[in-house]
């Protein structure tokens, strides 16, 4: 029996029971909940879920997800391709909040063929002042041939222009 990976994006007004509603629909169609990331943002519940499901049950699950009350769910079948061994990096950034930080950092990462696997951001008041600071952490993958020194140099150049602190660590994530 052929199994496929289904990536769901989910959004709705935040309320108790949303995850239960979603997981019940997935279980009903013998879907296997593999990975997820969910957040409460501006009164909304937002999430991404990866589900393994038998090919023959795909359409029934999609129909059920589309009928869930109070949730908008989109579903995309993923052609998961095994990637060659890659380096794993963690990026941390803190700086004065302003428009364009994510765009500028992501452009540098793209120029170095670095893939963003996970990105988390938030803003918070700076200690000892009323300034708003922008915080970001990212889990990245890159080819073994990545010139990390060149990447760090380019990120440091941006960090000078943006007045932010950026750290890049090679990690031993699985």
PDB file of C-alpha atoms in Angstrom:
ATOM      1  CA  UNK A   1       0.000   0.000   0.000  1.00  0.00           C
ATOM      2  CA  UNK A   2       1.445   3.340  -1.105  1.00  0.00           C
ATOM      3  CA  UNK A   3       1.731   5.989   1.594  1.00  0.00           C
ATOM      4  CA  UNK A   4       2.119   9.702   0.863  1.00  0.00           C
ATOM      5  CA  UNK A   5       3.190  12.686   2.940  1.00  0.00           C
ATOM      6  CA  UNK A   6       0.519  15.341   3.236  1.00  0.00           C
ATOM      7  CA  UNK A   7       1.483  18.801   4.485  1.00  0.00           C
ATOM      8  CA  UNK A   8      -1.410  20.707   6.030  1.00  0.00           C
ATOM      9  CA  UNK A   9      -1.578  24.410   6.795  1.00  0.00           C
ATOM     10  CA  UNK A  10      -4.274  25.274   9.298  1.00  0.00           C
ATOM     11  CA  UNK A  11      -5.669  28.619  10.452  1.00  0.00           C
ATOM     12  CA  UNK A  12      -8.674  29.632  12.492  1.00  0.00           C
ATOM     13  CA  UNK A  13      -9.872  31.721  15.413  1.00  0.00           C
ATOM     14  CA  UNK A  14      -8.092  30.375  18.477  1.00  0.00           C
ATOM     15  CA  UNK A  15     -10.301  28.347  20.824  1.00  0.00           C
ATOM     16  CA  UNK A  16     -10.023  25.183  22.917  1.00  0.00           C
ATOM     17  CA  UNK A  17     -10.398  21.939  20.982  1.00  0.00           C
ATOM     18  CA  UNK A  18      -8.927  22.893  17.615  1.00  0.00           C
ATOM     19  CA  UNK A  19      -6.017  20.438  17.799  1.00  0.00           C
ATOM     20  CA  UNK A  20      -8.390  17.725  18.996  1.00  0.00           C
ATOM     21  CA  UNK A  21     -10.737  18.389  16.077  1.00  0.00           C
ATOM     22  CA  UNK A  22      -7.852  18.237  13.601  1.00  0.00           C
ATOM     23  CA  UNK A  23      -6.255  15.105  15.098  1.00  0.00           C
ATOM     24  CA  UNK A  24      -9.626  13.284  15.230  1.00  0.00           C
ATOM     25  CA  UNK A  25     -10.152  13.877  11.498  1.00  0.00           C
ATOM     26  CA  UNK A  26      -6.628  12.636  10.704  1.00  0.00           C
ATOM     27  CA  UNK A  27      -7.010   9.538  12.915  1.00  0.00           C
ATOM     28  CA  UNK A  28     -10.431   8.701  11.460  1.00  0.00           C
ATOM     29  CA  UNK A  29      -8.760   8.212   8.057  1.00  0.00           C
ATOM     30  CA  UNK A  30      -5.785   6.276   9.518  1.00  0.00           C
ATOM     31  CA  UNK A  31      -3.461   9.221   9.010  1.00  0.00           C
ATOM     32  CA  UNK A  32      -0.249   9.226  11.031  1.00  0.00           C
ATOM     33  CA  UNK A  33       0.562  12.668  12.556  1.00  0.00           C
ATOM     34  CA  UNK A  34       4.360  12.947  12.015  1.00  0.00           C
ATOM     35  CA  UNK A  35       5.478  16.507  12.677  1.00  0.00           C
ATOM     36  CA  UNK A  36       3.842  19.801  13.493  1.00  0.00           C
ATOM     37  CA  UNK A  37       4.462  23.374  14.469  1.00  0.00           C
ATOM     38  CA  UNK A  38       1.618  25.436  15.889  1.00  0.00           C
ATOM     39  CA  UNK A  39       1.276  28.929  17.267  1.00  0.00           C
ATOM     40  CA  UNK A  40      -1.192  31.439  18.608  1.00  0.00           C
ATOM     41  CA  UNK A  41      -0.729  34.677  16.630  1.00  0.00           C
ATOM     42  CA  UNK A  42      -2.908  37.786  16.979  1.00  0.00           C
ATOM     43  CA  UNK A  43      -5.918  35.801  18.204  1.00  0.00           C
ATOM     44  CA  UNK A  44      -5.550  33.174  15.477  1.00  0.00           C
ATOM     45  CA  UNK A  45      -4.451  29.562  15.720  1.00  0.00           C
ATOM     46  CA  UNK A  46      -1.955  28.783  12.964  1.00  0.00           C
ATOM     47  CA  UNK A  47      -0.195  25.521  12.283  1.00  0.00           C
ATOM     48  CA  UNK A  48       1.587  23.247   9.884  1.00  0.00           C
ATOM     49  CA  UNK A  49       1.235  19.477  10.178  1.00  0.00           C
ATOM     50  CA  UNK A  50       2.879  16.659   8.223  1.00  0.00           C
ATOM     51  CA  UNK A  51       0.762  13.510   7.990  1.00  0.00           C
ATOM     52  CA  UNK A  52       1.538  10.118   6.433  1.00  0.00           C
ATOM     53  CA  UNK A  53      -1.568   8.611   4.859  1.00  0.00           C
ATOM     54  CA  UNK A  54      -2.407   5.758   2.481  1.00  0.00           C
ATOM     55  CA  UNK A  55      -2.854   7.067  -1.049  1.00  0.00           C
ATOM     56  CA  UNK A  56      -6.375   5.606  -1.283  1.00  0.00           C
ATOM     57  CA  UNK A  57      -7.555   7.545   1.798  1.00  0.00           C
ATOM     58  CA  UNK A  58      -6.179  10.906   0.691  1.00  0.00           C
ATOM     59  CA  UNK A  59      -9.309  12.326  -0.965  1.00  0.00           C
ATOM     60  CA  UNK A  60     -11.589  11.336   1.939  1.00  0.00           C
ATOM     61  CA  UNK A  61      -9.255  12.997   4.459  1.00  0.00           C
ATOM     62  CA  UNK A  62      -9.009  16.159   2.337  1.00  0.00           C
ATOM     63  CA  UNK A  63     -12.826  16.324   2.127  1.00  0.00           C
ATOM     64  CA  UNK A  64     -13.187  15.911   5.891  1.00  0.00           C
ATOM     65  CA  UNK A  65     -10.550  18.568   6.611  1.00  0.00           C
ATOM     66  CA  UNK A  66     -12.332  20.982   4.249  1.00  0.00           C
ATOM     67  CA  UNK A  67     -15.557  20.502   6.239  1.00  0.00           C
ATOM     68  CA  UNK A  68     -14.069  21.293   9.679  1.00  0.00           C
ATOM     69  CA  UNK A  69     -15.957  24.172  11.323  1.00  0.00           C
ATOM     70  CA  UNK A  70     -13.906  27.257  12.154  1.00  0.00           C
ATOM     71  CA  UNK A  71     -10.702  26.007  10.541  1.00  0.00           C
ATOM     72  CA  UNK A  72      -9.324  26.707   7.092  1.00  0.00           C
ATOM     73  CA  UNK A  73      -7.081  23.806   6.075  1.00  0.00           C
ATOM     74  CA  UNK A  74      -5.022  23.547   2.904  1.00  0.00           C
ATOM     75  CA  UNK A  75      -3.402  20.240   1.969  1.00  0.00           C
ATOM     76  CA  UNK A  76      -0.417  19.631  -0.310  1.00  0.00           C
ATOM     77  CA  UNK A  77       1.040  16.244  -1.173  1.00  0.00           C
ATOM     78  CA  UNK A  78       4.798  16.385  -0.641  1.00  0.00           C
ATOM     79  CA  UNK A  79       7.284  14.687  -2.911  1.00  0.00           C
ATOM     80  CA  UNK A  80       9.799  14.079  -0.158  1.00  0.00           C
ATOM     81  CA  UNK A  81      13.201  13.813  -1.775  1.00  0.00           C
ATOM     82  CA  UNK A  82      16.134  12.586   0.258  1.00  0.00           C
ATOM     83  CA  UNK A  83      18.801  15.267   0.310  1.00  0.00           C
ATOM     84  CA  UNK A  84      22.512  14.522   0.414  1.00  0.00           C
ATOM     85  CA  UNK A  85      24.337  14.919   3.713  1.00  0.00           C
ATOM     86  CA  UNK A  86      24.151  18.509   4.754  1.00  0.00           C
ATOM     87  CA  UNK A  87      25.517  20.821   7.393  1.00  0.00           C
ATOM     88  CA  UNK A  88      23.140  22.032  10.056  1.00  0.00           C
ATOM     89  CA  UNK A  89      23.410  25.573  11.364  1.00  0.00           C
ATOM     90  CA  UNK A  90      21.583  27.658  13.932  1.00  0.00           C
ATOM     91  CA  UNK A  91      21.192  31.406  13.425  1.00  0.00           C
ATOM     92  CA  UNK A  92      20.230  33.798  16.218  1.00  0.00           C
ATOM     93  CA  UNK A  93      19.511  37.474  15.608  1.00  0.00           C
ATOM     94  CA  UNK A  94      18.555  40.342  17.933  1.00  0.00           C
ATOM     95  CA  UNK A  95      18.234  43.962  16.851  1.00  0.00           C
ATOM     96  CA  UNK A  96      16.155  47.089  16.775  1.00  0.00           C
ATOM     97  CA  UNK A  97      12.829  46.240  15.186  1.00  0.00           C
ATOM     98  CA  UNK A  98      12.344  47.644  11.717  1.00  0.00           C
ATOM     99  CA  UNK A  99      10.951  46.606   8.363  1.00  0.00           C
ATOM    100  CA  UNK A 100      13.254  44.484   6.196  1.00  0.00           C
ATOM    101  CA  UNK A 101      15.380  42.478   8.647  1.00  0.00           C
ATOM    102  CA  UNK A 102      14.019  39.063   7.627  1.00  0.00           C
ATOM    103  CA  UNK A 103      14.225  39.971   3.927  1.00  0.00           C
ATOM    104  CA  UNK A 104      17.863  41.082   4.108  1.00  0.00           C
ATOM    105  CA  UNK A 105      19.061  38.097   6.134  1.00  0.00           C
ATOM    106  CA  UNK A 106      17.125  35.631   3.961  1.00  0.00           C
ATOM    107  CA  UNK A 107      18.661  37.141   0.814  1.00  0.00           C
ATOM    108  CA  UNK A 108      22.167  36.521   2.192  1.00  0.00           C
ATOM    109  CA  UNK A 109      21.244  32.949   3.121  1.00  0.00           C
ATOM    110  CA  UNK A 110      19.815  32.343  -0.363  1.00  0.00           C
ATOM    111  CA  UNK A 111      22.977  33.711  -2.019  1.00  0.00           C
ATOM    112  CA  UNK A 112      24.941  31.070  -0.093  1.00  0.00           C
ATOM    113  CA  UNK A 113      22.381  28.327  -0.960  1.00  0.00           C
ATOM    114  CA  UNK A 114      21.442  27.958   2.702  1.00  0.00           C
ATOM    115  CA  UNK A 115      17.968  26.511   3.294  1.00  0.00           C
ATOM    116  CA  UNK A 116      15.773  27.796   6.133  1.00  0.00           C
ATOM    117  CA  UNK A 117      14.114  24.766   7.760  1.00  0.00           C
ATOM    118  CA  UNK A 118      12.579  26.562  10.714  1.00  0.00           C
ATOM    119  CA  UNK A 119      12.210  30.254  11.567  1.00  0.00           C
ATOM    120  CA  UNK A 120      10.829  31.675  14.800  1.00  0.00           C
ATOM    121  CA  UNK A 121      10.523  35.417  15.415  1.00  0.00           C
ATOM    122  CA  UNK A 122       9.062  37.727  18.051  1.00  0.00           C
ATOM    123  CA  UNK A 123       9.369  41.301  19.280  1.00  0.00           C
ATOM    124  CA  UNK A 124       9.915  42.398  22.879  1.00  0.00           C
ATOM    125  CA  UNK A 125      10.792  45.529  24.805  1.00  0.00           C
ATOM    126  CA  UNK A 126      14.494  45.991  25.380  1.00  0.00           C
ATOM    127  CA  UNK A 127      15.610  45.751  28.999  1.00  0.00           C
ATOM    128  CA  UNK A 128      16.352  49.198  30.486  1.00  0.00           C
ATOM    129  CA  UNK A 129      14.634  51.065  27.634  1.00  0.00           C
ATOM    130  CA  UNK A 130      11.329  51.301  25.796  1.00  0.00           C
ATOM    131  CA  UNK A 131      12.843  50.287  22.456  1.00  0.00           C
ATOM    132  CA  UNK A 132      11.311  47.300  20.685  1.00  0.00           C
ATOM    133  CA  UNK A 133      13.777  44.558  19.786  1.00  0.00           C
ATOM    134  CA  UNK A 134      13.269  42.001  17.043  1.00  0.00           C
ATOM    135  CA  UNK A 135      14.397  38.422  17.893  1.00  0.00           C
ATOM    136  CA  UNK A 136      14.804  35.597  15.383  1.00  0.00           C
ATOM    137  CA  UNK A 137      16.140  32.058  15.563  1.00  0.00           C
ATOM    138  CA  UNK A 138      16.488  29.842  12.521  1.00  0.00           C
ATOM    139  CA  UNK A 139      17.450  26.234  11.913  1.00  0.00           C
ATOM    140  CA  UNK A 140      19.334  26.030   8.620  1.00  0.00           C
ATOM    141  CA  UNK A 141      20.827  23.416   6.331  1.00  0.00           C
ATOM    142  CA  UNK A 142      23.597  23.941   3.814  1.00  0.00           C
ATOM    143  CA  UNK A 143      25.745  21.892   1.503  1.00  0.00           C
ATOM    144  CA  UNK A 144      28.947  20.425   2.961  1.00  0.00           C
ATOM    145  CA  UNK A 145      30.804  22.802   0.602  1.00  0.00           C
ATOM    146  CA  UNK A 146      29.397  25.931   2.291  1.00  0.00           C
ATOM    147  CA  UNK A 147      32.058  28.588   2.948  1.00  0.00           C
ATOM    148  CA  UNK A 148      30.890  29.421   6.477  1.00  0.00           C
ATOM    149  CA  UNK A 149      33.464  32.217   6.900  1.00  0.00           C
ATOM    150  CA  UNK A 150      32.163  34.022   3.804  1.00  0.00           C
ATOM    151  CA  UNK A 151      28.578  33.610   5.005  1.00  0.00           C
ATOM    152  CA  UNK A 152      29.435  34.967   8.459  1.00  0.00           C
ATOM    153  CA  UNK A 153      31.331  37.913   6.906  1.00  0.00           C
ATOM    154  CA  UNK A 154      28.308  38.808   4.773  1.00  0.00           C
ATOM    155  CA  UNK A 155      25.917  38.428   7.735  1.00  0.00           C
ATOM    156  CA  UNK A 156      28.209  40.628   9.857  1.00  0.00           C
ATOM    157  CA  UNK A 157      28.181  43.277   7.131  1.00  0.00           C
ATOM    158  CA  UNK A 158      24.391  43.223   7.155  1.00  0.00           C
ATOM    159  CA  UNK A 159      24.354  43.241  10.957  1.00  0.00           C
ATOM    160  CA  UNK A 160      26.402  46.451  10.903  1.00  0.00           C
ATOM    161  CA  UNK A 161      23.944  48.024   8.450  1.00  0.00           C
ATOM    162  CA  UNK A 162      20.916  46.797  10.419  1.00  0.00           C
ATOM    163  CA  UNK A 163      22.373  47.377  13.896  1.00  0.00           C
ATOM    164  CA  UNK A 164      21.640  43.806  14.981  1.00  0.00           C
ATOM    165  CA  UNK A 165      23.626  41.037  16.661  1.00  0.00           C
ATOM    166  CA  UNK A 166      23.818  37.850  14.598  1.00  0.00           C
ATOM    167  CA  UNK A 167      25.353  34.555  15.684  1.00  0.00           C
ATOM    168  CA  UNK A 168      25.729  31.485  13.501  1.00  0.00           C
ATOM    169  CA  UNK A 169      26.585  28.148  15.096  1.00  0.00           C
ATOM    170  CA  UNK A 170      27.169  24.807  13.466  1.00  0.00           C
ATOM    171  CA  UNK A 171      25.093  22.332  15.424  1.00  0.00           C
ATOM    172  CA  UNK A 172      25.009  18.604  15.755  1.00  0.00           C
ATOM    173  CA  UNK A 173      21.275  18.291  15.235  1.00  0.00           C
ATOM    174  CA  UNK A 174      20.117  14.865  14.057  1.00  0.00           C
TER     175      UNK A 174
END
